Short mmCIF file of C-alpha atoms and ligand atoms in Angstrom, two decimals:
data_model
loop_
_atom_site.label_atom_id
_atom_site.label_comp_id
_atom_site.label_asym_id
_atom_site.label_seq_id
_atom_site.Cartn_x
_atom_site.Cartn_y
_atom_site.Cartn_z
CA MET A 1 8.72 18.52 -16.96
CA THR A 2 11.39 16.71 -18.95
CA ASP A 3 14.04 17.44 -16.31
CA LEU A 4 11.81 16.04 -13.63
CA THR A 5 11.04 12.99 -15.72
CA ASP A 6 14.77 12.43 -16.13
CA ALA A 7 15.22 12.90 -12.39
CA ALA A 8 12.45 10.39 -11.66
CA ARG A 9 14.07 7.82 -13.92
CA ALA A 10 17.44 8.46 -12.28
CA ILE A 11 15.90 7.79 -8.85
CA LEU A 12 14.53 4.44 -9.97
CA ARG A 13 17.86 3.55 -11.57
CA GLY A 14 19.73 4.64 -8.44
CA ASN A 15 17.52 2.55 -6.17
CA ASP A 16 17.75 -0.49 -8.46
CA ARG A 17 19.42 -3.55 -6.84
CA GLN A 18 20.38 -7.04 -7.92
CA GLY A 19 19.47 -9.77 -5.43
CA PRO A 20 19.46 -13.57 -5.54
CA GLY A 21 15.80 -13.49 -6.61
CA GLY A 22 16.39 -10.98 -9.43
CA ARG A 23 16.32 -7.22 -9.76
CA TYR A 24 14.34 -5.14 -7.27
CA THR A 25 14.07 -1.53 -6.16
CA VAL A 26 14.60 -0.24 -2.62
CA PRO A 27 12.05 2.41 -1.57
CA ASN A 28 14.96 4.58 -0.39
CA GLY A 29 18.56 3.44 0.00
CA ARG A 30 19.10 4.74 3.52
CA VAL A 31 15.80 4.33 5.34
CA TYR A 32 14.34 1.29 3.56
CA PRO A 33 17.14 -0.88 2.14
CA PHE A 34 15.11 -3.96 1.12
CA GLN A 35 12.22 -4.86 -1.19
CA TRP A 36 8.77 -3.75 -0.02
CA ASN A 37 5.59 -5.32 -1.38
CA TRP A 38 3.32 -2.47 -2.47
CA ASP A 39 6.26 -0.13 -3.13
CA SER A 40 7.48 -2.58 -5.77
CA ALA A 41 4.07 -2.73 -7.40
CA PHE A 42 3.96 1.05 -7.80
CA VAL A 43 7.60 1.14 -8.87
CA ALA A 44 6.73 -1.24 -11.71
CA LEU A 45 4.22 1.32 -12.98
CA GLY A 46 7.04 3.85 -13.18
CA PHE A 47 9.50 1.52 -14.92
CA ASP A 48 6.78 0.56 -17.37
CA THR A 49 6.98 4.04 -18.89
CA PHE A 50 10.59 3.60 -20.02
CA ASP A 51 11.83 0.03 -19.44
CA ARG A 52 9.13 -2.58 -19.86
CA VAL A 53 11.27 -5.61 -19.07
CA ARG A 54 12.51 -4.03 -15.86
CA ALA A 55 8.90 -3.33 -14.80
CA TRP A 56 7.97 -7.02 -15.07
CA GLN A 57 11.14 -8.07 -13.25
CA GLU A 58 10.17 -5.92 -10.26
CA VAL A 59 6.93 -7.83 -9.70
CA GLU A 60 8.49 -11.18 -10.56
CA THR A 61 11.23 -10.71 -7.97
CA LEU A 62 8.63 -9.90 -5.32
CA PHE A 63 6.61 -13.00 -6.17
CA SER A 64 9.72 -15.17 -6.12
CA ALA A 65 9.52 -14.67 -2.34
CA GLN A 66 5.90 -15.88 -2.16
CA TRP A 67 5.26 -18.54 0.50
CA GLN A 68 3.77 -21.86 -0.44
CA ASP A 69 0.34 -20.98 0.92
CA GLY A 70 0.09 -17.93 -1.36
CA PHE A 71 1.14 -15.30 1.18
CA VAL A 72 3.40 -12.51 -0.14
CA PRO A 73 5.46 -10.76 2.54
CA HIS A 74 5.62 -7.03 3.12
CA ILE A 75 9.45 -7.03 3.15
CA VAL A 76 11.92 -9.34 1.43
CA PHE A 77 15.36 -9.05 2.99
CA TRP A 78 17.43 -9.80 -0.12
CA ALA A 79 20.59 -8.28 1.38
CA ASP A 80 21.95 -7.61 4.86
CA ASP A 81 21.71 -4.13 6.28
CA ALA A 82 22.41 -3.45 9.92
CA GLY A 83 20.96 0.05 9.57
CA TYR A 84 17.37 -1.24 9.60
CA PHE A 85 15.21 -2.31 12.52
CA PRO A 86 13.39 -4.69 12.85
CA GLY A 87 15.55 -6.84 10.56
CA PRO A 88 15.20 -10.51 9.58
CA SER A 89 16.40 -11.92 12.91
CA VAL A 90 13.63 -10.06 14.74
CA TRP A 91 10.97 -11.38 12.37
CA ASP A 92 12.52 -14.86 12.43
CA THR A 93 10.10 -16.34 9.90
CA GLY A 94 12.54 -19.16 9.07
CA ARG A 95 11.99 -18.71 5.33
CA GLU A 96 14.40 -18.51 2.48
CA PRO A 97 14.65 -15.82 1.19
CA ARG A 98 14.30 -14.10 4.55
CA THR A 99 11.05 -12.18 4.81
CA SER A 100 8.74 -10.45 7.27
CA GLY A 101 5.65 -12.33 8.42
CA ILE A 102 2.95 -9.84 7.44
CA THR A 103 1.74 -8.62 4.06
CA GLN A 104 0.78 -5.23 2.55
CA PRO A 105 -2.04 -3.77 0.39
CA PRO A 106 -2.38 -6.05 -2.66
CA VAL A 107 -2.07 -3.55 -5.50
CA ALA A 108 0.03 -5.98 -7.58
CA ALA A 109 -2.79 -7.49 -9.69
CA THR A 110 -3.93 -4.02 -10.75
CA VAL A 111 -0.39 -3.16 -11.73
CA VAL A 112 0.18 -6.41 -13.66
CA ARG A 113 -3.00 -5.78 -15.57
CA ARG A 114 -1.62 -2.35 -16.54
CA LEU A 115 1.74 -3.80 -17.52
CA TRP A 116 -0.07 -6.30 -19.69
CA ASP A 117 -2.19 -3.58 -21.32
CA THR A 118 0.84 -1.49 -22.22
CA ALA A 119 2.66 -4.55 -23.56
CA LEU A 120 -0.34 -5.32 -25.76
CA ALA A 121 -0.61 -1.71 -26.91
CA ALA A 122 3.06 -1.87 -27.89
CA GLY A 123 2.41 -5.03 -29.90
CA GLU A 124 4.54 -7.10 -27.49
CA GLY A 125 1.89 -9.45 -26.19
CA ASP A 126 3.72 -12.54 -27.41
CA ALA A 127 6.92 -11.60 -25.62
CA PHE A 128 5.12 -11.27 -22.27
CA TRP A 129 2.56 -14.07 -22.61
CA SER A 130 4.32 -16.70 -20.51
CA ARG A 131 5.24 -14.09 -17.92
CA VAL A 132 1.66 -12.92 -17.49
CA GLU A 133 0.47 -16.52 -17.21
CA ARG A 134 2.92 -17.24 -14.43
CA LEU A 135 2.16 -14.04 -12.54
CA TYR A 136 -1.55 -14.71 -12.89
CA ASP A 137 -1.16 -18.03 -11.05
CA GLN A 138 0.89 -16.38 -8.32
CA LEU A 139 -1.58 -13.52 -7.94
CA LEU A 140 -4.47 -15.95 -7.80
CA ALA A 141 -2.78 -17.85 -4.96
CA TYR A 142 -2.15 -14.54 -3.15
CA HIS A 143 -5.77 -13.46 -3.44
CA ARG A 144 -6.95 -16.91 -2.35
CA TRP A 145 -4.80 -16.52 0.76
CA PHE A 146 -6.58 -13.22 1.48
CA ALA A 147 -10.01 -14.81 0.99
CA GLU A 148 -9.24 -17.81 3.16
CA VAL A 149 -7.03 -16.35 5.88
CA ARG A 150 -7.69 -12.64 6.14
CA ASP A 151 -11.46 -12.60 6.12
CA PRO A 152 -12.15 -14.99 8.99
CA GLU A 153 -15.83 -14.00 9.28
CA GLY A 154 -16.45 -14.03 5.51
CA ARG A 155 -17.50 -10.38 5.51
CA GLY A 156 -15.92 -9.48 2.18
CA VAL A 157 -13.25 -7.30 3.84
CA VAL A 158 -9.53 -7.60 4.59
CA VAL A 159 -8.58 -7.95 8.23
CA ALA A 160 -5.15 -6.52 9.01
CA MET A 161 -3.11 -8.17 11.76
CA HIS A 162 -0.60 -5.35 12.07
CA PRO A 163 -0.71 -1.60 11.35
CA TRP A 164 2.27 -2.08 9.01
CA GLU A 165 0.15 -4.39 6.86
CA THR A 166 -2.16 -1.54 5.98
CA GLY A 167 0.78 0.48 4.61
CA ARG A 168 -0.58 3.39 6.68
CA ASP A 169 1.56 2.60 9.70
CA ASN A 170 0.53 5.18 12.30
CA SER A 171 -2.91 6.16 11.05
CA PRO A 172 -5.16 7.17 13.96
CA GLU A 173 -7.44 4.41 12.75
CA TRP A 174 -5.22 2.00 14.70
CA ASP A 175 -5.14 3.95 18.00
CA ALA A 176 -8.22 2.49 19.71
CA PRO A 177 -7.77 -1.05 18.31
CA GLY A 178 -4.13 -0.89 19.48
CA GLU A 179 -4.95 -0.13 23.10
CA PRO A 180 -5.38 -3.74 24.27
CA ILE A 181 -1.94 -4.74 22.92
CA ASP A 182 0.26 -5.63 25.89
CA VAL A 183 3.57 -3.79 25.46
CA SER A 184 4.97 -4.68 28.89
CA LYS A 185 7.19 -7.48 27.58
CA VAL A 186 8.56 -5.78 24.48
CA GLY A 187 11.94 -5.13 26.11
CA ASP A 188 14.62 -2.69 25.01
CA TYR A 189 15.34 -1.99 21.37
CA VAL A 190 16.99 0.70 19.28
CA ARG A 191 14.96 2.23 16.50
CA ARG A 192 16.84 3.04 13.31
CA ASP A 193 14.25 5.19 11.56
CA THR A 194 14.68 8.09 13.96
CA GLY A 195 18.44 7.97 13.37
CA HIS A 196 17.86 8.78 9.68
CA LEU A 197 14.87 11.07 9.99
CA ASP A 198 13.41 13.71 12.28
CA ALA A 199 11.41 11.98 15.04
CA LYS A 200 8.63 14.57 14.54
CA MET A 201 7.86 12.91 11.22
CA ARG A 202 7.78 9.37 12.59
CA PRO A 203 5.51 7.16 14.70
CA THR A 204 5.79 7.55 18.48
CA LYS A 205 7.47 5.20 20.98
CA LEU A 206 4.11 3.79 22.11
CA GLU A 207 3.17 3.03 18.52
CA TYR A 208 6.52 1.34 17.95
CA ASP A 209 6.12 -0.74 21.11
CA ARG A 210 2.80 -1.99 19.75
CA TYR A 211 4.34 -2.79 16.37
CA LEU A 212 7.01 -4.89 18.06
CA ALA A 213 4.59 -6.61 20.44
CA LEU A 214 2.62 -7.77 17.39
CA VAL A 215 5.78 -9.03 15.68
CA GLN A 216 6.57 -10.97 18.85
CA TYR A 217 3.06 -12.41 18.89
CA GLY A 218 3.34 -13.61 15.28
CA ARG A 219 6.72 -15.10 15.97
CA ALA A 220 5.35 -16.95 18.98
CA GLN A 221 2.76 -18.52 16.64
CA GLY A 222 5.56 -19.62 14.30
CA TRP A 223 4.00 -17.28 11.71
CA ASP A 224 1.08 -19.67 11.31
CA HIS A 225 -1.37 -17.24 9.75
CA HIS A 226 -4.45 -19.23 10.74
CA ALA A 227 -3.33 -19.18 14.37
CA ILE A 228 -2.59 -15.46 14.16
CA ALA A 229 -6.01 -14.74 12.64
CA ALA A 230 -7.63 -16.66 15.50
CA GLY A 231 -5.85 -15.00 18.41
CA ASN A 232 -4.07 -11.82 17.40
CA PRO A 233 -4.62 -8.92 19.82
CA PHE A 234 -5.07 -6.59 16.82
CA ARG A 235 -7.61 -7.49 14.15
CA VAL A 236 -8.93 -4.56 12.14
CA ALA A 237 -10.92 -4.61 8.91
CA ASP A 238 -8.88 -2.04 7.00
CA VAL A 239 -10.87 0.09 4.59
CA GLY A 240 -7.77 0.70 2.46
CA MET A 241 -6.81 -2.95 1.97
CA SER A 242 -10.44 -3.96 1.50
CA MET A 243 -10.95 -1.45 -1.32
CA ILE A 244 -7.60 -2.27 -2.89
CA LEU A 245 -8.25 -6.02 -2.88
CA LEU A 246 -11.70 -5.55 -4.38
CA ARG A 247 -10.16 -3.53 -7.19
CA ALA A 248 -7.32 -6.02 -7.59
CA ASN A 249 -9.79 -8.89 -7.87
CA ARG A 250 -11.61 -7.11 -10.69
CA ASP A 251 -8.32 -6.70 -12.55
CA LEU A 252 -7.32 -10.29 -11.86
CA ARG A 253 -10.67 -11.54 -13.17
CA ASP A 254 -10.11 -9.60 -16.40
CA LEU A 255 -6.62 -11.03 -16.76
CA GLY A 256 -7.96 -14.54 -16.13
CA ALA A 257 -10.67 -14.09 -18.76
CA MET A 258 -8.06 -12.87 -21.22
CA LEU A 259 -5.98 -15.99 -20.51
CA GLY A 260 -9.02 -18.22 -20.96
CA ARG A 261 -9.08 -19.35 -17.31
CA ASP A 262 -12.03 -20.23 -15.14
CA THR A 263 -12.53 -17.09 -13.06
CA GLY A 264 -15.43 -18.39 -10.97
CA ALA A 265 -13.54 -18.20 -7.67
CA ILE A 266 -12.53 -14.59 -8.30
CA ALA A 267 -16.10 -13.67 -9.24
CA ALA A 268 -17.24 -15.14 -5.92
CA TRP A 269 -14.69 -13.07 -3.98
CA ILE A 270 -15.86 -9.94 -5.79
CA ALA A 271 -19.49 -10.75 -5.03
CA ARG A 272 -18.67 -11.34 -1.39
CA ALA A 273 -16.87 -7.99 -1.17
CA GLU A 274 -19.65 -6.11 -2.94
CA ALA A 275 -22.21 -7.63 -0.59
CA GLY A 276 -20.20 -7.08 2.58
CA ILE A 277 -18.08 -3.98 2.25
CA GLY A 278 -20.95 -1.76 3.41
CA TRP A 279 -19.94 -2.95 6.89
CA LEU A 280 -17.16 -0.33 6.59
CA TRP A 281 -19.53 2.56 5.93
CA ASP A 282 -19.97 4.95 8.85
CA GLU A 283 -23.36 6.60 8.49
CA ALA A 284 -22.80 8.96 11.41
CA HIS A 285 -19.72 10.52 9.79
CA GLY A 286 -20.79 9.87 6.21
CA CYS A 287 -17.51 8.17 5.40
CA TRP A 288 -15.79 4.90 4.60
CA CYS A 289 -13.51 3.89 7.46
CA SER A 290 -11.87 0.91 9.12
CA ARG A 291 -13.57 -1.18 11.77
CA ASP A 292 -12.22 -3.16 14.70
CA LEU A 293 -13.21 -6.80 14.25
CA LEU A 294 -12.85 -7.50 17.97
CA THR A 295 -15.14 -4.73 19.24
CA GLY A 296 -17.12 -3.93 16.08
CA ARG A 297 -16.18 -0.29 16.60
CA ARG A 298 -15.83 1.98 13.57
CA SER A 299 -12.86 4.34 13.57
CA GLY A 300 -15.00 7.29 12.45
CA PHE A 301 -11.91 8.89 10.87
CA VAL A 302 -11.93 10.44 7.42
CA THR A 303 -8.55 9.42 6.00
CA SER A 304 -7.13 9.27 2.49
CA ALA A 305 -8.27 5.63 2.38
CA SER A 306 -11.88 6.82 2.73
CA PHE A 307 -11.66 7.97 -0.89
CA LEU A 308 -10.70 4.62 -2.40
CA SER A 309 -14.28 3.47 -2.97
CA PHE A 310 -14.16 4.84 -6.53
CA TYR A 311 -10.96 2.91 -7.24
CA ALA A 312 -12.68 -0.19 -5.85
CA GLY A 313 -15.37 0.26 -8.49
CA LEU A 314 -18.19 0.78 -5.99
CA ARG A 315 -21.16 2.84 -7.12
CA ASP A 316 -23.66 4.14 -4.59
CA PRO A 317 -25.10 7.60 -5.24
CA ALA A 318 -25.66 8.52 -1.58
CA LYS A 319 -22.31 7.28 -0.32
CA ASP A 320 -20.50 8.76 -3.32
CA ALA A 321 -22.11 12.15 -2.71
CA ALA A 322 -21.14 12.10 0.96
CA THR A 323 -17.58 11.08 0.08
CA LEU A 324 -17.30 13.80 -2.56
CA ALA A 325 -18.61 16.35 -0.05
CA HIS A 326 -15.73 15.44 2.29
CA LEU A 327 -13.33 15.80 -0.62
CA ALA A 328 -14.67 19.27 -1.46
CA ARG A 329 -14.58 20.37 2.18
CA ILE A 330 -10.99 19.17 2.66
CA GLY A 331 -9.96 20.59 -0.71
CA ALA A 332 -11.19 24.03 0.38
CA ARG A 333 -9.20 23.80 3.59
CA VAL A 334 -5.75 22.72 2.36
CA PRO A 335 -3.91 23.59 -0.85
CA TYR A 336 -2.85 20.00 -1.50
CA LEU A 337 -5.10 16.96 -1.60
CA MET A 338 -5.34 14.30 -0.19
CA PRO A 339 -4.17 14.59 3.41
CA SER A 340 -3.86 11.21 5.11
CA LEU A 341 -6.08 12.53 7.90
CA ASP A 342 -8.91 15.05 7.77
CA PRO A 343 -7.29 18.44 8.57
CA ALA A 344 -10.35 19.29 10.68
CA ASP A 345 -9.50 16.44 13.04
CA PRO A 346 -7.80 17.57 16.27
CA GLY A 347 -5.17 14.86 15.77
CA PHE A 348 -4.11 16.20 12.37
CA GLN A 349 -0.32 16.76 12.15
CA MET A 350 0.87 18.06 8.83
CA ILE A 351 4.23 16.27 8.75
CA ARG A 352 3.70 13.20 10.94
CA TYR A 353 3.58 10.32 8.52
CA TRP A 354 0.03 8.94 8.16
CA ARG A 355 -1.57 11.56 10.42
CA GLY A 356 -1.63 14.35 7.86
CA PRO A 357 0.90 14.14 4.99
CA VAL A 358 -0.06 13.52 1.38
CA TRP A 359 1.23 10.30 -0.22
CA ALA A 360 1.59 10.22 -4.00
CA VAL A 361 0.68 6.55 -4.30
CA VAL A 362 -2.61 6.98 -2.47
CA ASN A 363 -3.36 10.00 -4.63
CA TRP A 364 -2.72 7.92 -7.74
CA MET A 365 -5.32 5.39 -6.62
CA ILE A 366 -7.82 8.07 -5.60
CA GLY A 367 -7.30 10.03 -8.82
CA THR A 368 -7.51 6.93 -10.99
CA GLY A 369 -10.73 5.83 -9.33
CA LEU A 370 -12.34 9.28 -9.60
CA ALA A 371 -11.40 9.56 -13.27
CA GLU A 372 -12.75 6.10 -14.07
CA THR A 373 -16.08 6.85 -12.43
CA GLY A 374 -16.61 10.13 -14.27
CA HIS A 375 -15.62 12.57 -11.52
CA ALA A 376 -13.26 14.46 -13.79
CA GLU A 377 -12.89 17.63 -11.75
CA PRO A 378 -11.80 16.17 -8.40
CA ALA A 379 -9.71 13.62 -10.33
CA ALA A 380 -7.83 16.43 -12.07
CA ARG A 381 -7.35 18.28 -8.78
CA VAL A 382 -5.82 15.25 -7.05
CA LYS A 383 -3.47 14.66 -9.96
CA ARG A 384 -2.48 18.33 -10.30
CA ASP A 385 -1.80 18.66 -6.57
CA THR A 386 0.42 15.57 -6.63
CA LEU A 387 2.48 16.81 -9.57
CA ASP A 388 2.76 20.32 -8.04
CA LEU A 389 3.97 18.89 -4.75
CA ILE A 390 6.70 16.95 -6.50
CA ALA A 391 7.68 19.74 -8.91
CA ARG A 392 7.98 22.30 -6.11
CA ASN A 393 9.52 20.19 -3.38
CA GLY A 394 11.20 17.10 -4.79
CA PHE A 395 10.56 13.37 -4.75
CA TYR A 396 9.86 13.05 -1.05
CA GLU A 397 8.28 10.13 0.73
CA ALA A 398 5.27 12.31 1.61
CA PHE A 399 4.34 16.01 1.78
CA SER A 400 2.62 18.46 4.07
CA PRO A 401 -0.84 19.20 2.63
CA VAL A 402 -0.60 22.68 4.17
CA ASP A 403 2.66 24.03 2.72
CA GLY A 404 4.05 21.18 0.62
CA THR A 405 7.11 20.56 2.82
CA GLY A 406 8.68 17.18 2.12
CA SER A 407 8.26 14.65 4.92
CA GLY A 408 10.35 11.50 5.45
CA GLY A 409 13.01 10.33 3.01
CA ASP A 410 13.93 12.03 -0.26
CA ASP A 411 14.64 10.43 -3.65
CA PHE A 412 11.79 8.10 -2.91
CA SER A 413 11.12 5.38 -5.45
CA TRP A 414 7.34 5.25 -5.40
CA THR A 415 7.02 9.03 -5.58
CA ALA A 416 9.26 8.99 -8.67
CA ALA A 417 7.20 6.13 -10.09
CA ILE A 418 3.91 8.01 -9.69
CA TRP A 419 5.42 11.03 -11.42
CA LEU A 420 6.35 8.80 -14.33
CA ALA A 421 3.02 6.99 -14.41
CA TRP A 422 1.12 10.27 -14.47
CA VAL A 423 3.44 12.38 -16.62
CA ALA A 424 5.59 10.18 -18.82
CA GLY A 425 2.87 7.58 -19.14
CA ASP A 426 0.32 10.13 -20.22
CA ARG A 427 2.04 13.22 -21.64
CA SER A 428 -1.15 14.63 -23.09
CA ALA A 429 -2.55 15.26 -19.64
CA VAL A 430 0.25 17.55 -18.40
C1 GLC B 501 6.53 2.93 5.45
C2 GLC B 501 5.15 3.18 4.83
C3 GLC B 501 4.76 1.97 4.00
C4 GLC B 501 5.84 1.72 2.94
C5 GLC B 501 7.23 1.60 3.57
C6 GLC B 501 8.34 1.59 2.54
O1 GLC B 501 6.53 1.88 6.35
O2 GLC B 501 4.21 3.45 5.81
O3 GLC B 501 3.51 2.17 3.39
O4 GLC B 501 5.55 0.56 2.22
O5 GLC B 501 7.48 2.69 4.43
O6 GLC B 501 8.27 2.72 1.71
#
């Protein structure tokens, strides 16, 4: 275990970069050479186990790229790299630093709350007090942006405007909602991802055409997020982002209370989510899933995001039992939880990105939520499977739930970070 912990630290150190906004970590030097939003949040959890200051810097650098309206981009292009597509000139957001125009799952508040807790436990609260105050204000602005811009119908959910926003790029949840996207004017382009990685592991050409058509749409709106929310051809209430934001709001409220702030607005967002998130429950399939805002259609897919209700702090005996039954069924079918798509689904592909592979970061959220809500056995299984996958195969981007084969890039920052958070951060549990 110690060797692997050393290796995980070495990966984070190796992917550490200095940019004009401060230090940040690239998810993987070759495939993803910039700063990614939710990757950085998870990376901070890893750094927090051995370099507390560096952990805070990671989140601070990300938030130094926050837009004035509170929006935090999914990519910050701190340095040039011709090996990546679509780069800053394709996004053309006209911001400095250069960024993309979409966001990603808002795990940051949950992470900052953890960083604060470990600082306090180490008796270093004073040293981090002004930093937590500043991040709190930035996080509050980010969450306000979600409440005001990304929940246009006030349903208590998060509406994604691009599959990349969900962090689960090619999940089958986006297939039907993606159909109306007009790809006829996308034009020619050269993908870079398939130059670094086997195309079998990556999204298809049709999916990529849709991704680019949506980037072009956002650009045509001058990245005015209100205009995008009103007319985007893709508007899907994502179960993953909705659960993650609900959880993040609970953590932000706790931080605000600790800082002596008025947390009334956050409490209202939580109440709205608790009242409305049932809209994402699919009674026919007994699962949580995403729902197309434009057609009202539920995806009906059991994905790894279906298991984030525990992490969100939701308690509903009937829905919990149905969700746990899916977990048990899937756990009996594959050696490694939690596949990103139900292996019983005909579209399941064990190494194609978000259509089958296991992702350590999602497992961390699922496992954390299960443990917190008293489901110790499935929580332990999810954690054990994650650590086994890494120990046997390496720090890959994702893994086949069937045989553990690594999928995507290796030496991946967030996989190393989850190892550290689960092993180095909590040695007693290994
Ligand atoms: C892929 C993943 C996304 C991640 C990014 C960088 O696009 O789908 O979740 O943030 O890579 O690792």
